[in-house]
Tab-separated table of C-alpha atoms in Angstrom:
chain	number	residue	atom	x	y	z
A	1	MET	CA	0.000	0.000	0.000
A	2	ASN	CA	1.288	3.462	-0.888
A	3	ALA	CA	1.600	6.099	1.832
A	4	LEU	CA	-0.172	8.622	-0.411
A	5	GLU	CA	-2.595	8.135	-3.300
A	6	ILE	CA	-3.803	11.160	-5.268
A	7	SER	CA	-6.501	10.380	-7.824
A	8	GLN	CA	-7.978	12.909	-10.300
A	9	LEU	CA	-7.609	15.709	-7.769
A	10	SER	CA	-9.121	19.066	-8.725
A	11	LYS	CA	-9.748	22.388	-7.036
A	12	SER	CA	-11.826	25.316	-8.275
A	13	TYR	CA	-12.830	28.524	-6.537
A	14	VAL	CA	-14.788	31.682	-7.309
A	15	ASP	CA	-12.837	34.927	-7.622
A	16	ALA	CA	-14.272	37.271	-4.987
A	17	TYR	CA	-13.843	40.326	-7.218
A	18	THR	CA	-14.945	39.092	-10.648
A	19	GLY	CA	-17.261	36.240	-9.711
A	20	GLU	CA	-15.387	34.082	-12.214
A	21	GLU	CA	-14.840	30.403	-11.440
A	22	ILE	CA	-11.134	29.607	-11.559
A	23	THR	CA	-9.724	26.093	-11.746
A	24	ALA	CA	-6.441	26.040	-9.844
A	25	VAL	CA	-5.861	22.276	-9.999
A	26	GLY	CA	-7.285	20.534	-13.055
A	27	ASP	CA	-6.736	16.767	-12.885
A	28	VAL	CA	-3.792	15.534	-10.827
A	29	SER	CA	-2.983	11.884	-10.073
A	30	PHE	CA	0.146	10.333	-8.567
A	31	SER	CA	1.265	8.185	-5.654
A	32	VAL	CA	4.032	8.219	-3.064
A	33	ALA	CA	5.381	4.926	-1.738
A	34	GLU	CA	6.256	4.431	1.901
A	35	GLY	CA	9.752	5.786	2.554
A	36	GLU	CA	9.860	7.640	-0.778
A	37	PHE	CA	10.829	11.299	-1.270
A	38	VAL	CA	8.675	12.918	-3.967
A	39	SER	CA	8.872	16.574	-5.007
A	40	ILE	CA	6.314	18.544	-6.978
A	41	LEU	CA	7.273	21.287	-9.408
A	42	GLY	CA	5.357	23.459	-11.829
A	43	PRO	CA	4.937	26.973	-13.185
A	44	SER	CA	4.037	29.769	-10.802
A	45	GLY	CA	0.355	29.613	-9.844
A	46	CYS	CA	-0.146	26.018	-10.983
A	47	GLY	CA	-1.429	24.863	-7.582
A	48	LYS	CA	1.569	23.067	-6.026
A	49	THR	CA	0.842	24.397	-2.541
A	50	THR	CA	-2.896	23.890	-3.072
A	51	VAL	CA	-2.230	20.182	-3.647
A	52	LEU	CA	-0.167	20.061	-0.444
A	53	ASN	CA	-2.880	21.905	1.507
A	54	ILE	CA	-5.491	19.420	0.294
A	55	ILE	CA	-3.288	16.520	1.412
A	56	ALA	CA	-2.733	18.242	4.774
A	57	GLY	CA	-6.497	18.644	5.186
A	58	PHE	CA	-6.368	22.447	5.290
A	59	VAL	CA	-8.328	22.813	2.024
A	60	ARG	CA	-11.106	20.650	0.576
A	61	SER	CA	-10.769	19.479	-2.995
A	62	THR	CA	-13.479	20.102	-5.564
A	63	GLY	CA	-13.090	16.650	-7.050
A	64	GLY	CA	-10.994	13.511	-6.853
A	65	SER	CA	-9.440	12.067	-3.726
A	66	ALA	CA	-6.406	12.141	-1.456
A	67	VAL	CA	-5.738	9.000	0.585
A	68	VAL	CA	-3.028	8.848	3.262
A	69	ASP	CA	-2.021	5.508	4.750
A	70	GLY	CA	-5.210	3.926	3.400
A	71	ARG	CA	-7.574	6.578	4.810
A	72	PRO	CA	-9.282	9.371	2.826
A	73	VAL	CA	-8.219	12.857	3.890
A	74	GLU	CA	-11.151	14.616	5.544
A	75	GLY	CA	-9.245	17.210	7.555
A	76	PRO	CA	-5.956	17.715	9.410
A	77	GLY	CA	-4.651	14.747	11.377
A	78	PRO	CA	-1.624	13.413	13.266
A	79	ASP	CA	-0.808	11.070	10.378
A	80	ARG	CA	0.501	14.133	8.486
A	81	GLY	CA	3.139	16.586	9.669
A	82	VAL	CA	3.770	19.888	7.886
A	83	VAL	CA	6.990	21.897	7.675
A	84	PHE	CA	6.035	25.364	6.452
A	85	GLN	CA	8.078	28.000	4.637
A	86	SER	CA	7.588	30.254	7.657
A	87	HIS	CA	8.791	28.526	10.788
A	88	ALA	CA	5.392	28.382	12.570
A	89	LEU	CA	7.025	27.739	15.950
A	90	PHE	CA	5.573	28.560	19.353
A	91	PRO	CA	7.653	31.570	20.483
A	92	TRP	CA	6.768	31.079	24.156
A	93	LYS	CA	7.977	27.469	24.218
A	94	THR	CA	11.571	26.312	24.450
A	95	VAL	CA	13.236	24.397	21.644
A	96	LEU	CA	12.486	21.121	23.429
A	97	GLY	CA	8.950	22.277	24.206
A	98	ASN	CA	8.325	22.894	20.519
A	99	VAL	CA	9.655	19.496	19.485
A	100	VAL	CA	7.578	17.518	21.981
A	101	PHE	CA	4.352	19.512	21.595
A	102	GLY	CA	2.696	16.965	19.319
A	103	LEU	CA	3.712	14.102	21.585
A	104	ARG	CA	2.297	15.952	24.585
A	105	MET	CA	-1.040	16.409	22.786
A	106	ARG	CA	-1.103	12.657	22.172
A	107	GLY	CA	-0.613	11.935	25.862
A	108	VAL	CA	2.906	10.537	25.649
A	109	PRO	CA	4.442	10.515	29.170
A	110	ARG	CA	6.879	13.347	29.831
A	111	ALA	CA	9.992	11.224	30.271
A	112	GLU	CA	9.343	9.384	27.015
A	113	ARG	CA	8.518	12.497	24.998
A	114	ASP	CA	11.535	14.408	26.328
A	115	ALA	CA	13.825	11.502	25.467
A	116	ARG	CA	12.398	11.353	21.965
A	117	GLY	CA	12.635	15.124	21.617
A	118	LEU	CA	16.311	15.107	22.562
A	119	GLU	CA	16.928	12.292	20.086
A	120	PHE	CA	15.487	14.297	17.203
A	121	LEU	CA	17.227	17.497	18.251
A	122	GLU	CA	20.488	15.591	17.998
A	123	LEU	CA	19.431	14.282	14.590
A	124	VAL	CA	18.985	17.825	13.219
A	125	GLY	CA	22.090	19.232	14.913
A	126	LEU	CA	20.405	21.172	17.724
A	127	SER	CA	21.756	19.321	20.760
A	128	GLY	CA	22.577	21.812	23.495
A	129	PHE	CA	19.830	24.244	22.467
A	130	GLU	CA	16.983	22.527	24.339
A	131	THR	CA	16.355	25.434	26.729
A	132	LYS	CA	16.670	28.196	24.129
A	133	TYR	CA	13.660	29.944	22.598
A	134	PRO	CA	12.963	30.269	18.850
A	135	HIS	CA	13.956	33.958	18.748
A	136	GLU	CA	17.418	32.962	19.973
A	137	LEU	CA	17.981	30.736	16.913
A	138	SER	CA	19.053	31.661	13.399
A	139	GLY	CA	16.611	31.155	10.508
A	140	GLY	CA	18.323	27.939	9.500
A	141	MET	CA	18.211	26.610	13.052
A	142	GLN	CA	14.529	27.476	13.326
A	143	GLN	CA	13.838	25.463	10.190
A	144	ARG	CA	15.812	22.534	11.614
A	145	LEU	CA	13.585	22.788	14.683
A	146	GLY	CA	10.488	22.654	12.476
A	147	VAL	CA	11.799	19.482	10.838
A	148	ALA	CA	12.593	17.905	14.231
A	149	ARG	CA	9.105	18.726	15.532
A	150	VAL	CA	7.459	16.909	12.636
A	151	LEU	CA	9.825	13.929	12.733
A	152	ALA	CA	9.355	13.459	16.491
A	153	SER	CA	5.637	12.847	15.940
A	154	GLU	CA	6.475	10.093	13.411
A	155	PRO	CA	3.699	10.886	10.918
A	156	ALA	CA	2.861	8.569	8.040
A	157	LEU	CA	3.564	11.461	5.683
A	158	MET	CA	5.834	14.491	6.032
A	159	LEU	CA	4.680	17.502	4.005
A	160	MET	CA	7.222	20.237	3.253
A	161	ASP	CA	6.120	23.498	1.630
A	162	GLU	CA	9.217	25.243	0.197
A	163	PRO	CA	10.884	25.042	3.639
A	164	PHE	CA	14.234	26.484	2.519
A	165	ALA	CA	12.992	29.209	0.164
A	166	SER	CA	13.583	32.129	2.526
A	167	ILE	CA	17.034	31.008	3.705
A	168	ASP	CA	20.327	32.245	2.259
A	169	ALA	CA	21.926	30.072	-0.434
A	170	GLN	CA	24.815	28.743	1.669
A	171	THR	CA	22.574	27.725	4.576
A	172	ARG	CA	20.044	26.256	2.157
A	173	ARG	CA	22.642	23.916	0.667
A	174	LYS	CA	23.642	22.733	4.144
A	175	LEU	CA	20.021	22.130	5.160
A	176	GLN	CA	19.388	20.196	1.951
A	177	GLU	CA	22.341	17.941	2.713
A	178	ASP	CA	21.158	17.534	6.301
A	179	LEU	CA	17.717	16.552	5.035
A	180	THR	CA	19.205	13.865	2.778
A	181	ASP	CA	21.092	12.519	5.812
A	182	ILE	CA	17.821	12.361	7.765
A	183	VAL	CA	16.167	10.559	4.848
A	184	GLU	CA	18.988	7.999	4.877
A	185	GLN	CA	18.737	7.437	8.629
A	186	ARG	CA	14.981	7.571	9.234
A	187	HIS	CA	13.398	6.873	5.832
A	188	PRO	CA	10.417	9.211	6.284
A	189	THR	CA	7.835	9.480	3.510
A	190	VAL	CA	8.142	13.022	2.166
A	191	PHE	CA	6.048	15.142	-0.188
A	192	PHE	CA	8.058	18.274	-0.967
A	193	VAL	CA	6.884	21.453	-2.719
A	194	THR	CA	9.591	23.521	-4.394
A	195	HIS	CA	10.192	25.900	-7.307
A	196	ASP	CA	13.916	25.055	-7.436
A	197	VAL	CA	14.745	22.395	-10.027
A	198	ASP	CA	18.223	21.571	-8.679
A	199	GLU	CA	16.824	21.245	-5.156
A	200	ALA	CA	14.169	18.809	-6.372
A	201	VAL	CA	16.731	16.694	-8.236
A	202	PHE	CA	19.141	16.642	-5.299
A	203	LEU	CA	16.535	15.606	-2.721
A	204	SER	CA	14.063	13.407	-4.563
A	205	ASP	CA	13.458	9.871	-5.698
A	206	ARG	CA	10.849	11.144	-8.178
A	207	ILE	CA	9.609	14.550	-9.319
A	208	VAL	CA	5.997	15.277	-10.256
A	209	VAL	CA	6.034	18.038	-12.879
A	210	LEU	CA	2.746	19.924	-13.248
A	211	SER	CA	1.563	21.833	-16.281
A	212	GLY	CA	0.303	25.405	-16.093
A	213	ARG	CA	-3.149	26.140	-14.671
A	214	PRO	CA	-5.461	24.287	-14.747
A	215	SER	CA	-2.694	21.932	-13.711
A	216	ARG	CA	-2.278	18.346	-14.779
A	217	VAL	CA	0.611	15.962	-14.327
A	218	HIS	CA	2.916	16.737	-17.224
A	219	GLU	CA	5.360	13.947	-16.416
A	220	ILE	CA	6.763	12.066	-13.429
A	221	VAL	CA	10.555	12.139	-13.669
A	222	GLU	CA	12.657	9.430	-12.024
A	223	VAL	CA	15.818	10.625	-10.241
A	224	ASP	CA	18.601	8.103	-10.749
A	225	LEU	CA	21.167	9.366	-8.241
A	226	PRO	CA	22.890	7.191	-5.650
A	227	ARG	CA	22.394	7.824	-1.929
A	228	PRO	CA	23.861	9.118	0.297
A	229	ARG	CA	24.160	12.436	-1.552
A	230	SER	CA	26.257	15.546	-1.175
A	231	TRP	CA	26.288	18.614	-3.381
A	232	ARG	CA	30.001	18.202	-4.024
A	233	THR	CA	29.562	14.833	-5.697
A	234	ALA	CA	25.937	14.812	-6.904
A	235	ALA	CA	26.135	17.947	-9.040
A	236	GLU	CA	29.098	16.490	-10.940
A	237	LEU	CA	27.202	13.383	-12.030
A	238	PRO	CA	25.982	13.470	-15.654
A	239	GLN	CA	22.591	12.094	-14.646
A	240	PHE	CA	22.092	15.053	-12.283
A	241	ARG	CA	22.287	17.604	-15.083
A	242	ALA	CA	20.372	15.355	-17.501
A	243	THR	CA	17.498	15.073	-15.012
A	244	ALA	CA	17.508	18.817	-14.298
A	245	ASN	CA	17.505	19.553	-18.024
A	246	ARG	CA	14.533	17.236	-18.540
A	247	VAL	CA	12.549	18.967	-15.802
A	248	ASN	CA	13.444	22.392	-17.189
A	249	GLU	CA	12.262	21.308	-20.648
A	250	LEU	CA	8.901	20.323	-19.191
A	251	LEU	CA	8.585	23.554	-17.225
A	252	ALA	CA	9.387	25.514	-20.391
A	253	GLY	CA	6.428	23.808	-22.075
A	254	ASP	CA	8.337	21.640	-24.532
A	255	GLU	CA	5.310	19.642	-25.683
A	256	ASP	CA	7.444	17.577	-28.069
A	257	HIS	CA	8.933	15.747	-25.094
A	258	ALA	CA	5.797	15.439	-22.953
A	259	HIS	CA	3.835	12.218	-22.758
A	260	PRO	CA	0.700	11.080	-20.900
A	261	VAL	CA	1.111	9.758	-17.389
A	262	ASP	CA	-0.633	6.718	-16.022
A	263	ALA	CA	-2.617	7.746	-12.934
A	264	SER	CA	-1.233	4.739	-11.084
A	265	SER	CA	2.396	5.897	-11.510
């Protein structure tokens, strides 16, 4: 059973100013296997984040279905954890308090949740910062904390909405490498929204490329790069640039290379 099944997903809404019905997501189908890292890319305004918000249960679809771990999505739930572009941390809670919040809501005993929280803080490189508050951390450290908070709750599906977009380029590269290390160690199932082609190639097992609005799946691109990965070695591999070039062709609307995608892919 796949961790995520998206079938003929669509989303329309009425423009509040013009009264016009706008279709943001046209007909999107794909799946994510357990332990797989799948990114979604597409032109600006094609509905990438809308798809993620439907999977998270924040937005209801107009048509089609989203199924997580065998259960239809009907609203937010603990089986999905979201890492946002903005850090979305509790400023009044310590670093450890933020990490264990979800566990506390689930009634996990304090000793157990603190031990698990410390484990995941070590995993993301934040050991020694347990008693600090979010405002005492850099932007990159805050994003690491957001990742640790989601991982500590062990969701069936980890949703990441352009989590590194607002971070400087050097820090972003380091966080991307750290995320690949976490993927190697913990094998979470990840659905990752990005607008950065190289980032998608570096992180992913597969990339779902959407067409312009109303979006459809243009092609699902396999990423044939060995793990573990580092920027120093991965970017020098011929298959890295070949994959990035293929995705860029699709994003540029090169219809000559596009082909239909089986909804079961």
